[in-house]
Structures are given as structure tokens and as C-alpha cells.
mmCIF file of C-alpha atoms and ligand atoms in Angstrom:
data_model
loop_
_atom_site.group_PDB
_atom_site.id
_atom_site.type_symbol
_atom_site.label_atom_id
_atom_site.label_comp_id
_atom_site.label_asym_id
_atom_site.label_seq_id
_atom_site.Cartn_x
_atom_site.Cartn_y
_atom_site.Cartn_z
ATOM 1 C CA UNK A 1 -7.993 14.346 10.749
ATOM 2 C CA UNK A 2 -6.410 10.695 11.005
ATOM 3 C CA UNK A 3 -4.015 10.291 7.916
ATOM 4 C CA UNK A 4 -2.384 7.153 7.839
ATOM 5 C CA UNK A 5 0.576 5.420 5.774
ATOM 6 C CA UNK A 6 1.877 2.056 6.065
ATOM 7 C CA UNK A 7 5.501 0.730 5.987
ATOM 8 C CA UNK A 8 5.254 -2.711 5.072
ATOM 9 C CA UNK A 9 6.646 -5.334 2.643
ATOM 10 C CA UNK A 10 4.642 -6.468 -0.220
ATOM 11 C CA UNK A 11 2.186 -8.860 0.909
ATOM 12 C CA UNK A 12 1.967 -7.490 4.417
ATOM 13 C CA UNK A 13 -1.823 -6.839 3.951
ATOM 14 C CA UNK A 14 -1.739 -2.763 3.435
ATOM 15 C CA UNK A 15 -4.293 -3.115 0.685
ATOM 16 C CA UNK A 16 -6.540 -5.265 2.329
ATOM 17 C CA UNK A 17 -6.361 -3.122 5.809
ATOM 18 C CA UNK A 18 -7.035 -0.154 3.560
ATOM 19 C CA UNK A 19 -10.096 -1.705 2.203
ATOM 20 C CA UNK A 20 -11.568 -2.532 5.827
ATOM 21 C CA UNK A 21 -10.451 1.320 7.221
ATOM 22 C CA UNK A 22 -12.409 2.853 4.189
ATOM 23 C CA UNK A 23 -15.414 0.628 4.742
ATOM 24 C CA UNK A 24 -15.646 1.133 8.680
ATOM 25 C CA UNK A 25 -14.521 4.840 8.664
ATOM 26 C CA UNK A 26 -15.340 6.289 5.577
ATOM 27 C CA UNK A 27 -11.579 7.404 5.027
ATOM 28 C CA UNK A 28 -10.408 8.348 1.686
ATOM 29 C CA UNK A 29 -8.042 6.019 0.287
ATOM 30 C CA UNK A 30 -5.074 6.449 -2.498
ATOM 31 C CA UNK A 31 -2.774 3.671 -3.625
ATOM 32 C CA UNK A 32 0.025 4.652 -5.632
ATOM 33 C CA UNK A 33 0.573 1.161 -6.914
ATOM 34 C CA UNK A 34 -3.332 1.292 -8.148
ATOM 35 C CA UNK A 35 -2.830 4.539 -9.813
ATOM 36 C CA UNK A 36 0.165 3.075 -11.840
ATOM 37 C CA UNK A 37 -1.790 0.052 -12.553
ATOM 38 C CA UNK A 38 -4.648 2.456 -13.880
ATOM 39 C CA UNK A 39 -2.221 4.149 -16.136
ATOM 40 C CA UNK A 40 -1.013 0.778 -17.391
ATOM 41 C CA UNK A 41 -4.568 -0.526 -17.999
ATOM 42 C CA UNK A 42 -5.413 2.692 -19.911
ATOM 43 C CA UNK A 43 -2.037 2.312 -21.965
ATOM 44 C CA UNK A 44 -1.165 6.200 -21.143
ATOM 45 C CA UNK A 45 1.874 7.858 -21.862
ATOM 46 C CA UNK A 46 3.213 7.027 -18.381
ATOM 47 C CA UNK A 47 1.697 3.582 -18.350
ATOM 48 C CA UNK A 48 3.598 2.568 -21.083
ATOM 49 C CA UNK A 49 6.732 4.143 -19.848
ATOM 50 C CA UNK A 50 6.568 2.295 -16.520
ATOM 51 C CA UNK A 51 4.972 -1.137 -17.399
ATOM 52 C CA UNK A 52 8.258 -3.320 -17.718
ATOM 53 C CA UNK A 53 9.795 -1.608 -14.619
ATOM 54 C CA UNK A 54 6.872 -2.516 -12.549
ATOM 55 C CA UNK A 55 6.784 -6.213 -13.819
ATOM 56 C CA UNK A 56 10.681 -6.119 -12.810
ATOM 57 C CA UNK A 57 9.506 -4.875 -9.393
ATOM 58 C CA UNK A 58 11.676 -1.740 -9.437
ATOM 59 C CA UNK A 59 10.723 1.804 -8.322
ATOM 60 C CA UNK A 60 8.940 4.576 -10.712
ATOM 61 C CA UNK A 61 10.386 7.947 -10.793
ATOM 62 C CA UNK A 62 9.489 10.322 -8.138
ATOM 63 C CA UNK A 63 8.144 13.042 -10.337
ATOM 64 C CA UNK A 64 5.700 10.578 -11.563
ATOM 65 C CA UNK A 65 4.490 9.471 -8.298
ATOM 66 C CA UNK A 66 4.111 13.033 -6.897
ATOM 67 C CA UNK A 67 2.106 14.178 -9.880
ATOM 68 C CA UNK A 68 -0.414 11.663 -9.719
ATOM 69 C CA UNK A 69 -0.465 11.594 -5.868
ATOM 70 C CA UNK A 70 -1.103 15.128 -5.796
ATOM 71 C CA UNK A 71 -3.805 15.082 -8.384
ATOM 72 C CA UNK A 72 -5.727 12.541 -6.204
ATOM 73 C CA UNK A 73 -5.066 14.426 -2.786
ATOM 74 C CA UNK A 74 -6.703 17.632 -4.365
ATOM 75 C CA UNK A 75 -9.987 15.637 -5.110
ATOM 76 C CA UNK A 76 -10.319 14.644 -1.176
ATOM 77 C CA UNK A 77 -12.613 17.324 0.255
ATOM 78 C CA UNK A 78 -13.301 17.651 4.271
ATOM 79 C CA UNK A 79 -11.740 14.308 4.621
ATOM 80 C CA UNK A 80 -12.230 12.370 7.787
ATOM 81 C CA UNK A 81 -8.669 10.592 7.252
ATOM 82 C CA UNK A 82 -6.754 9.810 4.330
ATOM 83 C CA UNK A 83 -4.943 6.398 3.769
ATOM 84 C CA UNK A 84 -1.945 6.656 1.404
ATOM 85 C CA UNK A 85 -1.024 3.062 0.645
ATOM 86 C CA UNK A 86 2.496 2.221 -1.058
ATOM 87 C CA UNK A 87 3.922 5.502 -0.234
ATOM 88 C CA UNK A 88 6.471 6.933 0.663
ATOM 89 C CA UNK A 89 8.835 4.274 -0.300
ATOM 90 C CA UNK A 90 12.068 5.977 0.128
ATOM 91 C CA UNK A 91 13.666 8.820 2.374
ATOM 92 C CA UNK A 92 13.558 11.122 -0.594
ATOM 93 C CA UNK A 93 9.745 10.538 -1.038
ATOM 94 C CA UNK A 94 9.189 10.862 2.706
ATOM 95 C CA UNK A 95 11.335 14.260 2.846
ATOM 96 C CA UNK A 96 9.676 15.703 -0.207
ATOM 97 C CA UNK A 97 6.058 14.952 1.124
ATOM 98 C CA UNK A 98 6.782 16.366 4.259
ATOM 99 C CA UNK A 99 8.124 19.515 2.544
ATOM 100 C CA UNK A 100 5.042 19.762 0.595
ATOM 101 C CA UNK A 101 2.157 18.828 2.990
ATOM 102 C CA UNK A 102 3.896 18.656 6.607
ATOM 103 C CA UNK A 103 1.776 21.844 7.336
ATOM 104 C CA UNK A 104 -1.315 20.998 5.522
ATOM 105 C CA UNK A 105 -4.445 18.764 6.164
ATOM 106 C CA UNK A 106 -2.610 16.302 4.293
ATOM 107 C CA UNK A 107 0.215 15.713 6.633
ATOM 108 C CA UNK A 108 0.858 12.226 8.021
ATOM 109 C CA UNK A 109 -0.346 11.527 11.504
ATOM 110 C CA UNK A 110 0.175 7.854 11.986
ATOM 111 C CA UNK A 111 2.619 5.608 10.480
ATOM 112 C CA UNK A 112 1.981 1.839 11.001
ATOM 113 C CA UNK A 113 4.653 -0.665 10.413
ATOM 114 C CA UNK A 114 3.130 -4.109 9.460
ATOM 115 C CA UNK A 115 5.838 -6.555 10.444
ATOM 116 C CA UNK A 116 6.090 -9.479 8.378
ATOM 117 C CA UNK A 117 8.791 -12.040 7.447
ATOM 118 C CA UNK A 118 9.861 -12.785 3.874
ATOM 119 C CA UNK A 119 8.633 -16.459 3.572
ATOM 120 C CA UNK A 120 5.183 -15.240 4.782
ATOM 121 C CA UNK A 121 4.986 -12.300 2.506
ATOM 122 C CA UNK A 122 6.011 -14.270 -0.272
ATOM 123 C CA UNK A 123 3.207 -17.106 0.045
ATOM 124 C CA UNK A 124 0.741 -14.198 0.467
ATOM 125 C CA UNK A 125 1.794 -12.425 -2.816
ATOM 126 C CA UNK A 126 1.978 -15.684 -4.694
ATOM 127 C CA UNK A 127 -1.527 -16.460 -3.598
ATOM 128 C CA UNK A 128 -2.818 -13.015 -3.901
ATOM 129 C CA UNK A 129 -5.970 -12.420 -6.739
ATOM 130 C CA UNK A 130 -7.694 -9.063 -6.944
ATOM 131 C CA UNK A 131 -11.196 -8.637 -8.353
ATOM 132 C CA UNK A 132 -11.157 -6.916 -11.781
ATOM 133 C CA UNK A 133 -14.619 -5.524 -10.943
ATOM 134 C CA UNK A 134 -14.761 -4.163 -7.415
ATOM 135 C CA UNK A 135 -11.127 -4.477 -6.266
ATOM 136 C CA UNK A 136 -11.575 -6.962 -3.191
ATOM 137 C CA UNK A 137 -8.420 -8.928 -2.680
ATOM 138 C CA UNK A 138 -8.516 -12.561 -2.196
ATOM 139 C CA UNK A 139 -5.671 -15.256 -1.281
ATOM 140 C CA UNK A 140 -6.217 -18.585 -2.373
ATOM 141 C CA UNK A 141 -4.551 -20.349 0.248
ATOM 142 C CA UNK A 142 -6.357 -18.517 3.209
ATOM 143 C CA UNK A 143 -9.476 -17.300 1.732
ATOM 144 C CA UNK A 144 -12.602 -19.722 0.643
ATOM 145 C CA UNK A 145 -13.327 -18.474 -2.844
ATOM 146 C CA UNK A 146 -16.946 -19.836 -3.319
ATOM 147 C CA UNK A 147 -16.649 -20.280 -7.442
ATOM 148 C CA UNK A 148 -13.267 -20.605 -8.851
ATOM 149 C CA UNK A 149 -11.966 -17.422 -10.336
ATOM 150 C CA UNK A 150 -14.958 -15.246 -9.335
ATOM 151 C CA UNK A 151 -15.078 -12.644 -6.679
ATOM 152 C CA UNK A 152 -17.385 -13.607 -3.616
ATOM 153 C CA UNK A 153 -18.689 -10.071 -3.183
ATOM 154 C CA UNK A 154 -19.917 -9.273 -6.932
ATOM 155 C CA UNK A 155 -19.093 -12.367 -9.066
ATOM 156 C CA UNK A 156 -16.376 -10.240 -11.143
ATOM 157 C CA UNK A 157 -13.467 -12.053 -12.599
ATOM 158 C CA UNK A 158 -10.398 -12.363 -10.206
ATOM 159 C CA UNK A 159 -6.891 -11.575 -11.687
ATOM 160 C CA UNK A 160 -3.372 -11.864 -10.767
ATOM 161 C CA UNK A 161 -0.937 -8.941 -10.868
ATOM 162 C CA UNK A 162 1.889 -9.108 -13.447
ATOM 163 C CA UNK A 163 4.359 -8.532 -10.781
ATOM 164 C CA UNK A 164 2.994 -11.196 -8.363
ATOM 165 C CA UNK A 165 5.506 -13.761 -9.147
ATOM 166 C CA UNK A 166 8.669 -14.925 -7.565
ATOM 167 C CA UNK A 167 11.100 -13.205 -9.331
ATOM 168 C CA UNK A 168 9.473 -9.759 -8.873
ATOM 169 C CA UNK A 169 8.598 -10.491 -5.270
ATOM 170 C CA UNK A 170 12.234 -10.948 -4.409
ATOM 171 C CA UNK A 171 13.191 -7.860 -6.098
ATOM 172 C CA UNK A 172 10.594 -6.028 -4.662
ATOM 173 C CA UNK A 173 11.231 -7.317 -1.080
ATOM 174 C CA UNK A 174 14.975 -6.130 -1.404
ATOM 175 C CA UNK A 175 13.858 -2.686 -2.530
ATOM 176 C CA UNK A 176 11.720 -2.684 0.432
ATOM 177 C CA UNK A 177 14.594 -3.656 2.834
ATOM 178 C CA UNK A 178 16.920 -1.226 1.207
ATOM 179 C CA UNK A 179 14.767 1.551 0.708
ATOM 180 C CA UNK A 180 11.728 1.647 2.806
ATOM 181 C CA UNK A 181 12.480 -0.257 5.905
ATOM 182 C CA UNK A 182 14.773 2.824 6.832
ATOM 183 C CA UNK A 183 11.857 5.178 7.012
ATOM 184 C CA UNK A 184 11.063 3.394 10.569
ATOM 185 C CA UNK A 185 13.826 5.598 12.084
ATOM 186 C CA UNK A 186 12.575 8.667 10.218
ATOM 187 C CA UNK A 187 9.142 8.404 11.360
ATOM 188 C CA UNK A 188 10.087 7.203 14.859
ATOM 189 C CA UNK A 189 11.911 10.397 15.246
ATOM 190 C CA UNK A 190 8.708 12.386 14.483
ATOM 191 C CA UNK A 191 6.847 10.307 17.287
ATOM 192 C CA UNK A 192 4.440 8.847 14.643
ATOM 193 C CA UNK A 193 5.448 5.306 14.244
ATOM 194 C CA UNK A 194 3.165 2.212 15.629
ATOM 195 C CA UNK A 195 4.331 -1.435 15.054
ATOM 196 C CA UNK A 196 1.956 -4.298 14.468
ATOM 197 C CA UNK A 197 2.502 -7.981 13.620
ATOM 198 C CA UNK A 198 1.060 -9.060 10.397
ATOM 199 C CA UNK A 199 -0.760 -12.304 11.780
ATOM 200 C CA UNK A 200 -2.928 -14.447 9.423
ATOM 201 C CA UNK A 201 -6.034 -12.974 10.995
ATOM 202 C CA UNK A 202 -7.063 -9.961 9.151
ATOM 203 C CA UNK A 203 -9.785 -8.761 11.783
ATOM 204 C CA UNK A 204 -6.954 -9.165 14.494
ATOM 205 C CA UNK A 205 -4.598 -6.837 12.386
ATOM 206 C CA UNK A 206 -7.452 -4.503 11.715
ATOM 207 C CA UNK A 207 -8.340 -4.457 15.551
ATOM 208 C CA UNK A 208 -4.771 -3.455 16.344
ATOM 209 C CA UNK A 209 -4.720 -0.711 13.525
ATOM 210 C CA UNK A 210 -8.125 0.651 15.134
ATOM 211 C CA UNK A 211 -6.560 0.465 18.588
ATOM 212 C CA UNK A 212 -3.977 2.906 17.355
ATOM 213 C CA UNK A 213 -5.894 5.443 15.553
ATOM 214 C CA UNK A 214 -8.523 5.726 18.216
ATOM 215 C CA UNK A 215 -5.867 5.993 20.783
ATOM 216 C CA UNK A 216 -6.642 2.998 22.958
HETATM 217 P P1 ADP B 301 3.646 -3.921 -3.575
HETATM 218 O O1 ADP B 301 3.419 -3.319 -2.217
HETATM 219 O O2 ADP B 301 2.577 -5.529 -3.494
HETATM 220 O O3 ADP B 301 4.766 -4.352 -3.851
HETATM 221 P P2 ADP B 301 2.164 -1.729 -4.964
HETATM 222 O O4 ADP B 301 0.738 -2.005 -5.348
HETATM 223 O O5 ADP B 301 2.122 -0.779 -3.464
HETATM 224 O O6 ADP B 301 2.366 -3.031 -4.456
HETATM 225 O O7 ADP B 301 3.205 -1.324 -5.748
HETATM 226 C C1 ADP B 301 3.536 -2.143 -7.133
HETATM 227 C C2 ADP B 301 4.585 -1.411 -7.726
HETATM 228 O O8 ADP B 301 4.168 -0.084 -8.230
HETATM 229 C C3 ADP B 301 5.715 -1.280 -7.085
HETATM 230 O O9 ADP B 301 6.365 -2.486 -7.086
HETATM 231 C C4 ADP B 301 6.611 -0.067 -7.855
HETATM 232 O O10 ADP B 301 7.094 -0.642 -9.001
HETATM 233 C C5 ADP B 301 5.589 0.821 -8.028
HETATM 234 N N1 ADP B 301 5.231 1.774 -6.895
HETATM 235 C C6 ADP B 301 4.114 1.785 -6.003
HETATM 236 N N2 ADP B 301 4.047 2.984 -5.459
HETATM 237 C C7 ADP B 301 5.478 3.531 -5.518
HETATM 238 C C8 ADP B 301 6.172 4.583 -5.195
HETATM 239 N N3 ADP B 301 5.925 5.416 -4.088
HETATM 240 N N4 ADP B 301 7.368 4.992 -5.563
HETATM 241 C C9 ADP B 301 7.835 4.332 -6.451
HETATM 242 N N5 ADP B 301 7.265 3.133 -7.261
HETATM 243 C C10 ADP B 301 5.961 2.701 -6.712
#
């Protein structure tokens, strides 16, 4: 099993790299952010409860996150590897996950810290667009989009996230620095931490991740 998590600021590219890993290695993927956005889109009880919080860039309650995550993990059978994207975001979440899954097939094997500076991260977040049909992620500053507002891969409509604005980004970045960044130390002590630079070449970043999980 090659289970992977990322420590990465918003915009560092964990969603993009997760998609690439899924495609090439057939790994299973769960994104806590996507699970929450699904709840919001479906206007479920949870969705309605967390909608404003997400827009403001604040974190969702741990019990909600763990319920959603556990429901998803049990669906993965005979996995080659699981990418958990957007989680853990705090020391409490990391500890609780290790308590629950530290001895199981879901335990974390690789922690990939994607290093990016705040200015670059903000540019990426403000330029981000996601296909509402197939989930492909684009950036209007870096990717050539063949037809305005349409996905290159499937023609679906490209949409921006409600929290991809400057104010929410700044909040999320600070929550990241305060709550998530300290996890580097936690995983360093477990000998699971690998650091890569978030260059603007997503193939290059992918190559670095492949090197890590293939032990090169
Ligand atoms: P990004 O990394 O670009 O901020 P995500 O899609 O990972 O985006 O998350 C979007 C939002 O969902 C976060 O700002 C937060 O409100 C919520 N969220 C996602 N994962 C978690 C988590 N593990 N714990 C608490 N809140 C979360």
C-alpha cells in the first residue's frame, strides 16, 4: 500500500497531483474539500451548516470531517494506494487519524510537503477553474483553455469555487500556517516526511512525487 497525504497551502497543487497519481497508478482518492462541496451542492443538512464557514475560509468541525472520511475509506477495497487530499489539517486530526487507522491498511505511508510561497499560491487560487462535469482543474494564467469557459477534456462548464477569492484565500493561508504547517514536525518524527518545491511545471512536480513513492 502506498497511502499518501499532502501538507500544502491552498493552491500548491495537491488536487492536480492527486488527479495525476490517480490516472497513472490507479490509486483511490478522497478529498475532504470535495466531500464538503458535494454536501453543499446537494444542500444536505451538513452542507447547509458549513456553507458560510467554507466561504469564509474557516475549518469544518472534526466530527463532520471524520464521518465523511470514514464513510469514504470503507468503500476502497484492495487499494493499491489511497490519496487523502486536504486532510489532516490540524494536529488533532492527525492524532485522531493515527489512533483510528495507524495499525490498519489505511495508515499513512508518505507525507508530501509541497512548498510554495504565498504570492504564487494566491495567483494559482485566483486563477483556478474546475470543470463541473469531469472535475479537471485549470488555471487561467498558466493553462491554455481552448474555448473560453469550457473544459478542454470534455467540454463541460468551467466554474470557480466560492472560496477562491482574495479574502478567503488570505484566511485559508493563515489557517494553513497556524494549524497545518506544524504537522511537518509531527510527520518528520515518524520518518514519513518528504519535501518538494511547487514549481510551475506540474509534470516536474509529478516526477518528484513519483520518485518518492517509487523509492528512487
Ligand atoms: P484548499 O486546500 O484550496 O483550501 P480544499 O478543497 O482542500 O481547498 O478545502 C476547502 C475548504 O474545505 C477548507 O477551506 C475548509 O473550510 C474545508 N476543509 C477541507 N478539508 C478539511 C479538513 N480536513 N478539516 C476541516 N475543514 C476542511
